[in-house]
Short mmCIF file of N, CA and C in Angstrom, two decimals:
data_model
loop_
_atom_site.label_atom_id
_atom_site.label_comp_id
_atom_site.label_asym_id
_atom_site.label_seq_id
_atom_site.Cartn_x
_atom_site.Cartn_y
_atom_site.Cartn_z
N MET A 16 0.75 -1.16 0.36
CA MET A 16 -0.09 0.41 -0.24
C MET A 16 0.71 1.25 0.19
N PRO A 17 0.48 2.44 -0.85
CA PRO A 17 1.50 3.46 -0.52
C PRO A 17 1.23 3.96 0.54
N ALA A 18 2.36 5.44 0.71
CA ALA A 18 2.46 5.58 1.91
C ALA A 18 1.09 6.85 1.75
N GLU A 19 0.63 7.49 2.85
CA GLU A 19 -0.41 8.09 2.23
C GLU A 19 0.23 9.90 3.44
N THR A 20 0.71 10.10 2.52
CA THR A 20 1.44 12.08 2.53
C THR A 20 0.75 12.70 1.55
N SER A 21 0.99 14.32 2.00
CA SER A 21 0.31 15.19 1.88
C SER A 21 0.13 15.40 0.54
N PRO A 22 -0.79 15.66 -0.26
CA PRO A 22 -1.15 16.39 -1.42
C PRO A 22 -0.30 17.50 -2.24
N SER A 23 -0.28 16.63 -3.38
CA SER A 23 0.38 17.96 -4.29
C SER A 23 0.18 17.26 -5.55
N PRO A 24 -1.18 17.45 -5.85
CA PRO A 24 -1.95 18.01 -6.86
C PRO A 24 -2.41 18.68 -7.38
N THR A 25 -3.12 19.37 -8.92
CA THR A 25 -3.58 20.14 -9.17
C THR A 25 -5.69 20.36 -9.05
N VAL A 26 -6.27 21.00 -9.16
CA VAL A 26 -7.35 20.61 -8.65
C VAL A 26 -8.27 21.68 -9.47
N VAL A 27 -8.67 21.26 -11.13
CA VAL A 27 -9.25 22.21 -11.27
C VAL A 27 -10.69 22.06 -11.91
N ALA A 28 -11.94 23.01 -12.23
CA ALA A 28 -13.10 22.10 -12.26
C ALA A 28 -13.49 22.94 -13.30
N GLY A 29 -14.32 22.87 -14.27
CA GLY A 29 -14.52 23.44 -15.55
C GLY A 29 -13.41 24.12 -15.92
N PRO A 30 -13.75 24.87 -17.32
CA PRO A 30 -12.18 25.13 -17.65
C PRO A 30 -11.67 26.45 -17.22
N ALA A 31 -11.75 26.48 -15.82
CA ALA A 31 -10.62 27.32 -15.18
C ALA A 31 -8.96 26.91 -15.33
N THR A 32 -8.00 28.25 -14.97
CA THR A 32 -6.71 27.21 -15.57
C THR A 32 -5.88 27.18 -13.99
N ALA A 33 -4.77 26.27 -13.70
CA ALA A 33 -4.76 25.88 -13.07
C ALA A 33 -3.47 26.64 -12.44
N SER A 34 -2.89 27.07 -11.27
CA SER A 34 -2.05 27.92 -10.65
C SER A 34 -1.69 27.49 -10.02
N PRO A 35 0.08 27.57 -9.02
CA PRO A 35 0.66 27.36 -7.61
C PRO A 35 -0.25 27.19 -7.10
N VAL A 36 -0.69 26.19 -5.99
CA VAL A 36 -0.84 26.65 -4.30
C VAL A 36 0.13 26.40 -3.98
N THR A 37 -0.34 27.44 -3.14
CA THR A 37 0.54 27.75 -2.00
C THR A 37 0.36 27.76 -0.61
N SER A 38 -0.70 27.66 -0.16
CA SER A 38 -1.35 28.20 1.55
C SER A 38 -2.32 27.01 1.78
N VAL A 39 -2.91 26.92 2.65
CA VAL A 39 -4.23 25.82 2.85
C VAL A 39 -5.01 26.59 2.95
N SER A 40 -5.78 27.48 2.19
CA SER A 40 -7.37 28.06 2.69
C SER A 40 -7.76 27.38 1.50
N PRO A 41 -9.26 27.77 1.77
CA PRO A 41 -10.13 27.67 0.98
C PRO A 41 -10.06 27.88 -0.88
N ALA A 42 -10.22 27.39 -1.76
CA ALA A 42 -9.70 27.88 -3.13
C ALA A 42 -11.63 27.81 -3.50
N PRO A 43 -12.13 28.43 -4.84
CA PRO A 43 -13.60 28.15 -4.98
C PRO A 43 -13.63 26.87 -5.88
N ILE A 44 -13.81 26.33 -6.67
CA ILE A 44 -14.18 25.44 -7.44
C ILE A 44 -15.70 25.97 -8.49
N VAL A 45 -14.94 26.34 -9.57
CA VAL A 45 -15.80 27.23 -10.81
C VAL A 45 -15.63 26.43 -11.62
N ALA A 46 -17.53 26.75 -12.50
CA ALA A 46 -17.63 26.32 -13.43
C ALA A 46 -17.61 27.30 -14.64
N GLY A 47 -17.52 27.38 -15.49
CA GLY A 47 -17.28 28.41 -16.35
C GLY A 47 -16.96 29.73 -15.89
N ASN A 48 -17.81 30.75 -15.27
CA ASN A 48 -16.71 31.64 -14.65
C ASN A 48 -18.03 31.70 -13.53
N GLU A 49 -18.59 30.71 -12.69
CA GLU A 49 -19.28 30.68 -12.03
C GLU A 49 -19.12 29.98 -10.81
N ALA A 50 -18.38 30.40 -8.91
CA ALA A 50 -17.93 29.45 -8.20
C ALA A 50 -19.14 28.77 -7.68
N VAL A 51 -18.98 27.54 -7.64
CA VAL A 51 -19.72 26.16 -7.62
C VAL A 51 -19.67 26.21 -5.67
N GLY A 52 -18.75 25.99 -6.18
CA GLY A 52 -18.73 25.59 -4.22
C GLY A 52 -16.89 25.57 -4.00
N THR A 53 -16.11 24.97 -2.99
CA THR A 53 -15.39 25.17 -2.45
C THR A 53 -14.60 23.98 -1.93
N ALA A 54 -13.08 24.03 -1.84
CA ALA A 54 -11.97 22.88 -1.91
C ALA A 54 -10.85 23.46 -1.47
N MET A 55 -10.38 22.42 -0.84
CA MET A 55 -9.26 22.81 0.41
C MET A 55 -8.47 21.46 0.88
N PRO A 56 -7.49 21.96 -0.18
CA PRO A 56 -6.20 20.80 0.00
C PRO A 56 -5.55 21.18 1.51
N VAL A 57 -5.26 19.70 2.36
CA VAL A 57 -5.16 18.90 3.18
C VAL A 57 -3.84 20.28 4.08
N GLU A 58 -2.67 19.97 2.86
CA GLU A 58 -1.64 20.60 2.37
C GLU A 58 -1.18 20.90 1.23
N THR A 59 -0.49 21.74 0.84
CA THR A 59 -0.64 21.52 -0.88
C THR A 59 1.08 21.82 -1.66
N SER A 60 1.21 21.98 -2.45
CA SER A 60 2.39 22.10 -2.83
C SER A 60 2.18 22.70 -4.42
N ALA A 61 3.35 23.12 -5.09
CA ALA A 61 3.50 23.79 -6.58
C ALA A 61 2.42 22.46 -6.99
N ALA A 62 1.16 23.46 -7.91
CA ALA A 62 0.58 22.97 -9.11
C ALA A 62 1.38 22.63 -10.62
N VAL A 63 0.35 21.43 -10.73
CA VAL A 63 1.00 20.68 -12.32
C VAL A 63 -0.53 21.00 -13.78
N PRO A 64 0.11 21.22 -14.69
CA PRO A 64 -1.13 21.11 -15.54
C PRO A 64 -2.57 19.81 -15.40
N PRO A 65 -3.63 19.83 -15.45
CA PRO A 65 -4.04 18.35 -15.45
C PRO A 65 -4.90 18.24 -17.20
N ALA A 66 -5.20 17.22 -16.98
CA ALA A 66 -5.82 17.03 -18.45
C ALA A 66 -7.06 17.62 -18.83
N PRO A 67 -7.94 18.09 -20.03
CA PRO A 67 -8.58 18.53 -19.79
C PRO A 67 -9.70 17.59 -19.39
N ALA A 68 -10.51 18.23 -19.29
CA ALA A 68 -11.98 17.83 -18.62
C ALA A 68 -13.27 17.63 -19.79
N PRO A 69 -14.33 17.32 -19.13
CA PRO A 69 -15.40 17.91 -19.77
C PRO A 69 -15.93 19.63 -20.14
N SER A 70 -16.61 19.84 -20.37
CA SER A 70 -16.91 21.22 -20.81
C SER A 70 -17.97 21.57 -19.35
N SER A 71 -18.95 20.31 -19.18
CA SER A 71 -19.74 20.86 -18.20
C SER A 71 -20.96 18.99 -17.32
N PRO A 72 -20.24 18.98 -16.45
CA PRO A 72 -20.94 17.83 -15.03
C PRO A 72 -22.04 17.51 -16.44
N THR A 73 -22.12 15.73 -16.05
CA THR A 73 -22.93 15.50 -16.29
C THR A 73 -24.60 15.18 -16.04
N PRO A 74 -25.45 15.87 -16.26
CA PRO A 74 -26.54 15.96 -15.69
C PRO A 74 -26.93 14.60 -15.07
N THR A 75 -27.90 14.72 -13.72
CA THR A 75 -27.95 13.08 -12.56
C THR A 75 -29.63 12.83 -13.34
N PRO A 76 -29.86 11.60 -13.59
CA PRO A 76 -31.04 11.34 -13.07
C PRO A 76 -32.18 11.65 -12.36
N ASP A 77 -31.07 12.24 -11.17
CA ASP A 77 -32.00 12.01 -9.89
C ASP A 77 -32.39 13.92 -10.02
N PRO A 78 -33.22 14.64 -9.43
CA PRO A 78 -33.20 16.28 -9.75
C PRO A 78 -33.30 16.60 -8.02
N ASN A 79 -32.48 15.61 -7.23
CA ASN A 79 -31.93 15.98 -5.84
C ASN A 79 -31.17 15.30 -5.29
N VAL A 80 -29.36 15.78 -6.46
CA VAL A 80 -28.63 14.86 -6.51
C VAL A 80 -27.42 16.50 -6.80
N TRP A 81 -26.14 16.54 -7.38
CA TRP A 81 -25.36 17.13 -7.82
C TRP A 81 -24.94 15.92 -7.94
N ARG A 82 -23.93 15.85 -9.66
CA ARG A 82 -23.03 15.17 -9.70
C ARG A 82 -21.82 15.74 -9.11
N PHE A 83 -20.59 15.08 -9.16
CA PHE A 83 -19.57 15.65 -8.51
C PHE A 83 -18.64 14.62 -9.54
N GLN A 84 -17.45 14.77 -10.29
CA GLN A 84 -16.64 14.75 -11.47
C GLN A 84 -16.22 15.13 -11.90
N GLY A 85 -14.98 14.31 -12.74
CA GLY A 85 -13.93 14.28 -13.03
C GLY A 85 -12.74 13.40 -13.04
N ARG A 86 -11.67 13.82 -13.32
CA ARG A 86 -10.26 13.14 -14.03
C ARG A 86 -9.29 12.55 -12.93
N VAL A 87 -8.92 11.44 -12.84
CA VAL A 87 -7.85 11.60 -12.01
C VAL A 87 -6.65 11.22 -13.11
N VAL A 88 -4.97 11.74 -13.14
CA VAL A 88 -4.37 11.86 -14.13
C VAL A 88 -3.21 12.01 -14.11
N THR A 89 -1.98 11.26 -14.48
CA THR A 89 -0.54 11.60 -13.80
C THR A 89 0.01 12.91 -14.43
N GLU A 90 0.95 13.14 -13.64
CA GLU A 90 1.88 14.59 -14.34
C GLU A 90 1.71 14.61 -15.59
N ALA A 91 2.02 13.92 -16.27
CA ALA A 91 1.80 13.86 -18.13
C ALA A 91 0.78 13.77 -19.01
N GLY A 92 -0.35 14.09 -18.10
CA GLY A 92 -1.92 14.39 -18.29
C GLY A 92 -2.48 12.35 -18.93
N GLU A 93 -2.10 11.62 -18.44
CA GLU A 93 -2.24 10.49 -18.74
C GLU A 93 -3.24 9.61 -18.19
N PRO A 94 -4.51 9.11 -17.95
CA PRO A 94 -5.17 9.10 -17.42
C PRO A 94 -4.99 7.70 -16.27
N ILE A 95 -4.91 7.45 -15.54
CA ILE A 95 -5.34 6.63 -13.94
C ILE A 95 -6.27 5.65 -13.91
N ALA A 96 -6.67 4.34 -14.33
CA ALA A 96 -7.34 3.64 -13.80
C ALA A 96 -7.04 3.15 -12.45
N ASP A 97 -8.40 2.11 -12.68
CA ASP A 97 -8.90 2.09 -11.03
C ASP A 97 -8.69 3.05 -10.13
N ALA A 98 -8.17 4.06 -10.14
CA ALA A 98 -7.83 5.13 -8.98
C ALA A 98 -9.31 4.73 -7.76
N CYS A 99 -9.35 5.19 -7.08
CA CYS A 99 -9.64 4.75 -5.63
C CYS A 99 -10.59 6.50 -5.44
N VAL A 100 -11.62 6.99 -5.03
CA VAL A 100 -12.46 7.84 -4.73
C VAL A 100 -12.85 7.59 -3.32
N VAL A 101 -12.29 7.94 -2.27
CA VAL A 101 -12.76 7.51 -1.17
C VAL A 101 -13.62 9.31 -0.48
N ILE A 102 -14.92 8.50 0.14
CA ILE A 102 -15.87 9.21 0.48
C ILE A 102 -15.79 9.37 1.84
N GLY A 103 -14.78 10.45 3.00
CA GLY A 103 -15.30 10.37 4.66
C GLY A 103 -13.83 9.49 4.94
N PRO A 104 -14.05 9.57 6.34
CA PRO A 104 -12.90 8.12 6.52
C PRO A 104 -12.41 6.91 6.78
N HIS A 105 -12.80 6.24 5.69
CA HIS A 105 -13.05 5.03 5.66
C HIS A 105 -12.37 4.35 4.54
N GLY A 106 -11.39 3.80 4.29
CA GLY A 106 -10.61 3.14 2.79
C GLY A 106 -10.73 3.04 1.90
N CYS A 107 -10.67 2.83 0.97
CA CYS A 107 -11.26 2.34 -0.68
C CYS A 107 -11.73 1.24 -0.41
N ARG A 108 -12.96 0.96 -0.99
CA ARG A 108 -13.97 -0.12 -0.85
C ARG A 108 -14.19 -0.91 -2.32
N PRO A 109 -13.95 -2.24 -1.93
CA PRO A 109 -14.15 -2.75 -3.86
C PRO A 109 -15.07 -2.27 -4.42
N PHE A 110 -16.28 -1.97 -3.77
CA PHE A 110 -17.24 -1.51 -4.93
C PHE A 110 -17.60 -0.04 -4.92
N GLY A 111 -16.49 1.07 -4.08
CA GLY A 111 -16.84 2.59 -4.10
C GLY A 111 -16.56 2.95 -5.85
N PRO A 112 -16.73 3.91 -5.20
CA PRO A 112 -15.96 4.67 -6.83
C PRO A 112 -15.11 4.71 -7.41
N HIS A 113 -14.78 4.46 -8.25
CA HIS A 113 -13.29 3.83 -8.88
C HIS A 113 -13.80 4.79 -10.11
N THR A 114 -11.93 5.10 -10.78
CA THR A 114 -11.81 5.47 -12.34
C THR A 114 -12.05 4.51 -13.48
N ASP A 115 -12.51 5.26 -14.77
CA ASP A 115 -12.80 4.05 -15.18
C ASP A 115 -11.42 4.17 -16.32
N ASP A 116 -11.40 3.73 -17.95
CA ASP A 116 -9.90 3.56 -18.30
C ASP A 116 -9.35 4.57 -18.91
N GLN A 117 -10.44 5.57 -18.47
CA GLN A 117 -9.73 7.06 -19.28
C GLN A 117 -9.60 8.46 -17.86
N GLY A 118 -9.75 7.35 -17.27
CA GLY A 118 -9.21 7.85 -15.65
C GLY A 118 -10.44 8.63 -14.92
N SER A 119 -11.89 8.58 -15.56
CA SER A 119 -12.34 9.37 -15.43
C SER A 119 -13.50 8.88 -13.91
N TYR A 120 -14.27 9.05 -13.23
CA TYR A 120 -15.23 9.28 -12.36
C TYR A 120 -16.18 9.58 -11.93
N TYR A 121 -17.50 9.82 -11.26
CA TYR A 121 -18.41 10.25 -10.57
C TYR A 121 -18.49 10.27 -9.41
N ILE A 122 -19.39 11.04 -9.07
CA ILE A 122 -20.10 10.16 -6.95
C ILE A 122 -21.71 11.94 -7.81
N ASP A 123 -22.86 11.05 -7.40
CA ASP A 123 -23.86 11.90 -6.62
C ASP A 123 -23.99 12.15 -5.46
N MET A 124 -24.21 13.20 -4.88
CA MET A 124 -24.11 13.48 -3.75
C MET A 124 -25.14 14.39 -3.28
N PRO A 125 -25.99 14.30 -2.64
CA PRO A 125 -27.44 15.48 -2.49
C PRO A 125 -26.52 16.99 -2.54
N GLN A 126 -28.04 17.31 -2.98
CA GLN A 126 -28.12 19.36 -3.29
C GLN A 126 -28.44 19.65 -1.83
N ASN A 127 -26.92 19.37 -1.09
CA ASN A 127 -27.21 20.20 0.67
C ASN A 127 -25.38 21.29 0.31
N PRO A 128 -25.65 22.60 0.35
CA PRO A 128 -24.31 23.30 -0.36
C PRO A 128 -22.84 23.53 1.17
N THR A 129 -24.33 23.05 1.98
CA THR A 129 -24.07 23.21 3.75
C THR A 129 -22.79 21.58 4.21
N ILE A 130 -22.95 20.86 3.36
CA ILE A 130 -22.04 19.85 3.46
C ILE A 130 -20.55 19.86 3.47
N VAL A 131 -19.93 19.11 3.73
CA VAL A 131 -18.32 19.59 3.42
C VAL A 131 -17.72 17.39 3.23
N TYR A 132 -17.15 17.67 2.04
CA TYR A 132 -16.76 16.04 1.86
C TYR A 132 -15.45 16.09 2.09
N GLU A 133 -15.43 15.49 2.89
CA GLU A 133 -13.77 14.99 2.68
C GLU A 133 -13.31 13.27 1.64
N LEU A 134 -12.86 13.99 1.52
CA LEU A 134 -11.94 12.90 -0.24
C LEU A 134 -10.56 13.07 -0.16
N ARG A 135 -10.38 11.66 -0.69
CA ARG A 135 -8.98 10.50 -0.75
C ARG A 135 -9.08 10.06 -2.44
N PHE A 136 -8.19 10.19 -2.68
CA PHE A 136 -7.90 9.76 -4.31
C PHE A 136 -6.54 9.21 -4.18
N GLU A 137 -6.80 7.58 -4.32
CA GLU A 137 -5.42 6.53 -4.15
C GLU A 137 -5.18 5.77 -5.03
N LYS A 138 -4.37 5.55 -5.66
CA LYS A 138 -3.99 4.80 -6.68
C LYS A 138 -2.35 3.91 -5.62
N GLU A 139 -2.95 2.88 -5.74
CA GLU A 139 -0.91 1.94 -5.24
C GLU A 139 0.15 2.18 -6.42
N GLY A 140 1.00 2.84 -6.18
CA GLY A 140 2.28 3.23 -6.92
C GLY A 140 2.24 5.43 -6.82
N TYR A 141 1.42 5.54 -5.95
CA TYR A 141 1.12 6.81 -6.62
C TYR A 141 1.10 7.71 -5.00
N THR A 142 0.97 8.69 -4.86
CA THR A 142 0.57 9.37 -3.65
C THR A 142 -0.69 9.78 -3.18
N THR A 143 -1.28 9.37 -1.76
CA THR A 143 -2.54 9.90 -2.34
C THR A 143 -3.26 10.95 -1.37
N VAL A 144 -3.84 11.79 -1.79
CA VAL A 144 -3.70 12.59 -1.72
C VAL A 144 -5.23 13.57 -1.15
N TYR A 145 -5.68 14.30 -0.61
CA TYR A 145 -6.80 14.88 0.50
C TYR A 145 -7.04 15.55 0.37
N TYR A 146 -8.49 15.81 0.31
CA TYR A 146 -8.84 17.15 0.27
C TYR A 146 -10.28 17.50 0.73
N ARG A 147 -10.44 18.78 1.25
CA ARG A 147 -12.12 18.78 1.74
C ARG A 147 -12.83 19.68 0.24
N VAL A 148 -14.12 19.04 0.49
CA VAL A 148 -14.69 19.94 -0.49
C VAL A 148 -16.25 20.41 0.02
N GLN A 149 -16.65 21.29 -0.78
CA GLN A 149 -18.11 22.00 -0.59
C GLN A 149 -18.56 22.47 -1.37
N PRO A 150 -19.43 21.19 -2.22
CA PRO A 150 -19.65 21.54 -3.81
C PRO A 150 -21.03 22.25 -3.52
N THR A 151 -22.19 23.16 -4.23
CA THR A 151 -22.65 24.00 -4.11
C THR A 151 -23.73 24.52 -5.57
N ALA A 152 -23.66 23.17 -6.61
CA ALA A 152 -23.88 22.88 -7.36
C ALA A 152 -22.98 21.53 -8.59
N PRO A 153 -23.49 21.12 -9.49
CA PRO A 153 -22.52 20.01 -10.23
C PRO A 153 -21.35 20.81 -10.16
N THR A 154 -20.23 20.07 -10.22
CA THR A 154 -18.65 20.22 -10.30
C THR A 154 -17.95 19.28 -11.30
N GLU A 155 -17.11 20.33 -11.62
CA GLU A 155 -16.29 18.90 -12.70
C GLU A 155 -14.67 19.62 -10.97
N PHE A 156 -14.31 18.02 -10.72
CA PHE A 156 -13.16 18.20 -10.00
C PHE A 156 -11.86 17.57 -10.12
N ASN A 157 -11.39 17.65 -11.10
CA ASN A 157 -9.84 17.49 -11.78
C ASN A 157 -8.67 17.02 -10.63
N VAL A 158 -7.83 15.99 -10.76
CA VAL A 158 -6.57 15.68 -9.95
C VAL A 158 -5.38 14.82 -10.07
N VAL A 159 -4.04 15.40 -10.30
CA VAL A 159 -3.48 14.85 -10.63
C VAL A 159 -2.38 13.92 -9.16
N LEU A 160 -2.30 12.92 -9.60
CA LEU A 160 -1.63 12.09 -8.84
C LEU A 160 -0.34 11.99 -9.19
N ARG A 161 1.12 11.96 -8.27
CA ARG A 161 2.72 11.45 -8.46
C ARG A 161 2.84 10.13 -8.74
N PRO A 162 3.52 10.02 -8.66
CA PRO A 162 4.34 8.88 -8.12
C PRO A 162 4.62 8.84 -7.12
N SER A 163 4.74 7.52 -5.73
CA SER A 163 5.05 7.75 -4.36
C SER A 163 6.70 7.70 -4.09
#
C-alpha cells in the first residue's frame, strides 16, 4: 500500500486554469465563470497542469442530487484507471467509486450546499491526496497524482 502523504496535485473545475497552490486556504470550485463551491487541500505544493476535462458535469437522473465528476491523471496527463475515490474516513472499498479506463469518475451527492465532504484519491504506486470540498452545484473536480 502506498504511503499516505501530503497532496501535491492540481485541482481544476470546468474550464478554469491551474495555478500554484501555496497555502492551505479554501479555493473556489469554478464552472465556467461561476463559483460553485470550495475545495481545500489538507496540505499543498506547486501545481501542475491537469488533463482537459469535459465542458460541464453530466446531468443526473435524480433532480435531488448534484453530479461531482472529474478525471484522475498523471503529471503527464495520462489517465489513471482504477484509482479509488474515497468519501469520508473509511478506506477504499471494492465496490466504492473508482476511475474508469479514461481516469474518469463521478459521484452523485445530495443537493446540500452546507455539507463538506472529505475526499481521498488513491492508487497503488501513487501518493494519496486528500481534499475537503463543499460543492454548491454540479461540479468538475480533476486531480493529478504523482508517483510515490
